[in-house]
Amino acid sequence: DTSFTVVTITLNHAPDAVSPANSNQFVCALTEIRLPGFTATDVDGNLSTKVLTGGVLHGDTAYFTPVVGANTLRLVA
């Protein structure tokens, strides 16, 4: 008696995370800023999470309260 099992492997592609270009902003107060343009796509259609450090993501818009100096927002998909 013989039995065979074939396992077919499909390689998952890495998603593309895109954030807007660096910018300088002059503000009168350190209040919330909303910055659009944070997107992630996945050619396999199985993107499970998008995580933004340095702010909170609502759709494709980052909400953050700035500090004086550089504010780094990092999108990981």
CSV table of N, CA and C in Angstrom, one decimal:
chain,number,residue,atom,x,y,z
A,1,ASP,N,0.8,-1.2,0.0
A,1,ASP,CA,0.0,0.0,0.0
A,1,ASP,C,0.9,1.2,0.0
A,2,THR,N,0.5,2.2,-0.8
A,2,THR,CA,1.3,3.5,-0.9
A,2,THR,C,0.4,4.7,-0.9
A,3,SER,N,0.8,5.7,-0.2
A,3,SER,CA,0.0,6.9,-0.2
A,3,SER,C,0.9,8.1,-0.4
A,4,PHE,N,0.4,9.1,-1.2
A,4,PHE,CA,1.2,10.3,-1.5
A,4,PHE,C,0.5,11.5,-1.1
A,5,THR,N,1.2,12.5,-0.6
A,5,THR,CA,0.6,13.8,-0.3
A,5,THR,C,1.5,14.8,-1.0
A,6,VAL,N,0.8,15.7,-1.8
A,6,VAL,CA,1.6,16.8,-2.5
A,6,VAL,C,1.2,18.1,-1.7
A,7,VAL,N,2.3,18.8,-1.3
A,7,VAL,CA,2.1,20.1,-0.7
A,7,VAL,C,2.7,21.2,-1.6
A,8,THR,N,1.8,22.1,-2.0
A,8,THR,CA,2.1,23.1,-2.9
A,8,THR,C,2.3,24.4,-2.1
A,9,ILE,N,3.5,25.0,-2.3
A,9,ILE,CA,3.8,26.3,-1.6
A,9,ILE,C,3.7,27.5,-2.5
A,10,THR,N,3.0,28.5,-2.0
A,10,THR,CA,3.0,29.8,-2.6
A,10,THR,C,3.6,30.8,-1.7
A,11,LEU,N,4.6,31.5,-2.3
A,11,LEU,CA,5.4,32.5,-1.5
A,11,LEU,C,4.6,33.8,-1.4
A,12,ASN,N,4.4,34.3,-0.2
A,12,ASN,CA,3.7,35.5,0.1
A,12,ASN,C,4.6,36.7,-0.2
A,13,HIS,N,4.1,37.7,-0.9
A,13,HIS,CA,4.9,38.9,-1.1
A,13,HIS,C,4.8,39.9,0.0
A,14,ALA,N,5.9,40.6,0.2
A,14,ALA,CA,5.9,41.7,1.3
A,14,ALA,C,4.9,42.8,0.9
A,15,PRO,N,4.2,43.4,1.8
A,15,PRO,CA,3.4,44.6,1.5
A,15,PRO,C,4.2,45.8,1.2
A,16,ASP,N,3.6,46.8,0.6
A,16,ASP,CA,4.3,48.1,0.4
A,16,ASP,C,3.7,49.1,1.3
A,17,ALA,N,4.5,49.7,2.2
A,17,ALA,CA,4.0,50.8,3.1
A,17,ALA,C,4.6,52.1,2.5
A,18,VAL,N,3.7,53.1,2.4
A,18,VAL,CA,4.0,54.4,1.8
A,18,VAL,C,3.6,55.5,2.7
A,19,SER,N,4.5,56.4,2.9
A,19,SER,CA,4.2,57.6,3.8
A,19,SER,C,4.6,58.8,3.0
A,20,PRO,N,4.0,60.0,3.3
A,20,PRO,CA,4.2,61.2,2.6
A,20,PRO,C,5.7,61.6,2.8
A,21,ALA,N,6.1,62.5,1.9
A,21,ALA,CA,7.5,63.1,1.9
A,21,ALA,C,7.7,63.9,3.2
A,22,ASN,N,9.0,64.0,3.6
A,22,ASN,CA,9.3,64.8,4.8
A,22,ASN,C,8.8,66.2,4.5
A,23,SER,N,8.4,66.9,5.6
A,23,SER,CA,8.0,68.3,5.4
A,23,SER,C,8.3,69.1,6.7
A,24,ASN,N,8.4,70.4,6.5
A,24,ASN,CA,8.5,71.4,7.6
A,24,ASN,C,7.2,72.1,7.8
A,25,GLN,N,6.8,72.2,9.1
A,25,GLN,CA,5.6,72.9,9.4
A,25,GLN,C,5.9,74.0,10.5
A,26,PHE,N,5.4,75.2,10.2
A,26,PHE,CA,5.5,76.2,11.2
A,26,PHE,C,4.1,76.3,11.9
A,27,VAL,N,4.1,76.1,13.2
A,27,VAL,CA,2.8,76.1,13.9
A,27,VAL,C,2.9,77.1,15.1
A,28,CYS,N,1.7,77.6,15.5
A,28,CYS,CA,1.6,78.6,16.6
A,28,CYS,C,1.5,77.9,17.9
A,29,ALA,N,1.0,76.7,17.9
A,29,ALA,CA,0.8,75.9,19.1
A,29,ALA,C,1.0,74.5,18.8
A,30,LEU,N,1.4,73.7,19.9
A,30,LEU,CA,1.7,72.3,19.7
A,30,LEU,C,0.4,71.5,19.9
A,31,THR,N,-0.5,71.7,18.9
A,31,THR,CA,-1.8,71.0,18.9
A,31,THR,C,-1.8,69.9,17.9
A,32,GLU,N,-2.8,69.1,17.9
A,32,GLU,CA,-2.9,67.9,17.0
A,32,GLU,C,-2.7,68.3,15.5
A,33,ILE,N,-1.9,67.6,14.8
A,33,ILE,CA,-1.8,67.7,13.4
A,33,ILE,C,-2.3,66.5,12.7
A,34,ARG,N,-3.0,66.7,11.6
A,34,ARG,CA,-3.5,65.6,10.8
A,34,ARG,C,-2.8,65.6,9.5
A,35,LEU,N,-2.1,64.5,9.2
A,35,LEU,CA,-1.2,64.4,8.0
A,35,LEU,C,-1.7,63.2,7.1
A,36,PRO,N,-2.3,63.4,6.0
A,36,PRO,CA,-2.7,62.3,5.1
A,36,PRO,C,-1.6,61.7,4.3
A,37,GLY,N,-1.9,60.6,3.7
A,37,GLY,CA,-0.9,60.0,2.8
A,37,GLY,C,-0.2,58.7,3.3
A,38,PHE,N,-0.7,58.1,4.3
A,38,PHE,CA,-0.1,56.9,4.9
A,38,PHE,C,-0.9,55.7,4.3
A,39,THR,N,-0.3,54.9,3.4
A,39,THR,CA,-1.1,53.8,2.8
A,39,THR,C,-0.2,52.6,2.8
A,40,ALA,N,-0.9,51.5,2.6
A,40,ALA,CA,-0.2,50.2,2.5
A,40,ALA,C,-1.0,49.3,1.6
A,41,THR,N,-0.3,48.6,0.7
A,41,THR,CA,-1.0,47.7,-0.3
A,41,THR,C,-0.3,46.4,-0.2
A,42,ASP,N,-1.0,45.4,-0.7
A,42,ASP,CA,-0.5,44.0,-0.7
A,42,ASP,C,-0.9,43.3,-1.9
A,43,VAL,N,0.0,42.9,-2.8
A,43,VAL,CA,-0.4,42.2,-4.0
A,43,VAL,C,-1.1,40.9,-3.8
A,44,ASP,N,-0.9,40.3,-2.7
A,44,ASP,CA,-1.6,39.0,-2.4
A,44,ASP,C,-3.0,39.2,-1.8
A,45,GLY,N,-3.3,40.5,-1.4
A,45,GLY,CA,-4.6,40.8,-0.8
A,45,GLY,C,-4.8,40.3,0.6
A,46,ASN,N,-3.7,40.0,1.3
A,46,ASN,CA,-3.9,39.5,2.7
A,46,ASN,C,-3.2,40.4,3.7
A,47,LEU,N,-3.2,41.7,3.5
A,47,LEU,CA,-2.7,42.6,4.5
A,47,LEU,C,-3.5,42.5,5.8
A,48,SER,N,-2.8,42.2,6.9
A,48,SER,CA,-3.6,42.0,8.1
A,48,SER,C,-3.5,43.2,9.1
A,49,THR,N,-2.4,44.0,9.1
A,49,THR,CA,-2.3,45.1,10.0
A,49,THR,C,-1.5,46.2,9.3
A,50,LYS,N,-1.8,47.4,9.8
A,50,LYS,CA,-1.0,48.6,9.5
A,50,LYS,C,-0.8,49.3,10.9
A,51,VAL,N,0.5,49.5,11.3
A,51,VAL,CA,0.8,50.1,12.6
A,51,VAL,C,1.6,51.4,12.4
A,52,LEU,N,1.1,52.4,13.0
A,52,LEU,CA,1.8,53.7,12.9
A,52,LEU,C,2.4,54.0,14.3
A,53,THR,N,3.7,54.2,14.3
A,53,THR,CA,4.3,54.7,15.6
A,53,THR,C,4.6,56.2,15.5
A,54,GLY,N,4.3,56.8,16.6
A,54,GLY,CA,4.5,58.3,16.6
A,54,GLY,C,3.2,59.0,16.4
A,55,GLY,N,2.1,58.3,16.2
A,55,GLY,CA,0.8,58.9,16.1
A,55,GLY,C,-0.3,57.8,16.0
A,56,VAL,N,-1.5,58.2,15.6
A,56,VAL,CA,-2.6,57.2,15.5
A,56,VAL,C,-3.1,57.3,14.1
A,57,LEU,N,-3.4,56.2,13.5
A,57,LEU,CA,-3.8,56.1,12.1
A,57,LEU,C,-5.3,56.0,12.0
A,58,HIS,N,-5.9,56.9,11.2
A,58,HIS,CA,-7.3,56.9,10.9
A,58,HIS,C,-7.4,56.9,9.4
A,59,GLY,N,-7.8,55.7,8.9
A,59,GLY,CA,-7.8,55.6,7.4
A,59,GLY,C,-6.3,55.7,6.9
A,60,ASP,N,-6.1,56.7,6.0
A,60,ASP,CA,-4.7,57.0,5.6
A,60,ASP,C,-4.1,58.2,6.2
A,61,THR,N,-4.8,58.7,7.3
A,61,THR,CA,-4.3,60.0,7.9
A,61,THR,C,-3.7,59.7,9.3
A,62,ALA,N,-2.6,60.3,9.5
A,62,ALA,CA,-1.9,60.2,10.8
A,62,ALA,C,-2.3,61.4,11.7
A,63,TYR,N,-2.7,61.1,12.9
A,63,TYR,CA,-3.0,62.2,13.9
A,63,TYR,C,-1.9,62.1,14.9
A,64,PHE,N,-1.3,63.2,15.2
A,64,PHE,CA,-0.3,63.3,16.2
A,64,PHE,C,-0.2,64.7,16.8
A,65,THR,N,0.3,64.7,18.0
A,65,THR,CA,0.6,66.0,18.7
A,65,THR,C,2.1,66.2,18.7
A,66,PRO,N,2.5,67.2,18.0
A,66,PRO,CA,4.0,67.4,17.8
A,66,PRO,C,4.7,67.9,19.0
A,67,VAL,N,6.0,67.7,18.9
A,67,VAL,CA,6.9,68.3,19.9
A,67,VAL,C,7.8,69.2,19.0
A,68,VAL,N,8.5,70.2,19.7
A,68,VAL,CA,9.4,71.0,18.9
A,68,VAL,C,10.6,70.1,18.4
A,69,GLY,N,11.0,70.3,17.2
A,69,GLY,CA,12.0,69.5,16.6
A,69,GLY,C,11.5,68.5,15.6
A,70,ALA,N,12.2,67.4,15.4
A,70,ALA,CA,11.8,66.4,14.5
A,70,ALA,C,10.8,65.5,15.1
A,71,ASN,N,9.7,65.2,14.4
A,71,ASN,CA,8.7,64.2,14.8
A,71,ASN,C,8.7,63.1,13.7
A,72,THR,N,9.0,61.9,14.2
A,72,THR,CA,9.1,60.8,13.2
A,72,THR,C,7.9,59.9,13.3
A,73,LEU,N,7.3,59.7,12.2
A,73,LEU,CA,6.1,58.8,12.1
A,73,LEU,C,6.6,57.6,11.2
A,74,ARG,N,6.3,56.4,11.7
A,74,ARG,CA,6.7,55.2,11.1
A,74,ARG,C,5.6,54.3,10.8
A,75,LEU,N,5.3,53.9,9.5
A,75,LEU,CA,4.3,53.0,9.1
A,75,LEU,C,4.9,51.7,8.8
A,76,VAL,N,4.3,50.6,9.5
A,76,VAL,CA,4.7,49.3,9.2
A,76,VAL,C,3.5,48.5,8.8
A,77,ALA,N,3.6,47.8,7.7
A,77,ALA,CA,2.5,46.9,7.2
A,77,ALA,C,2.9,45.5,7.1
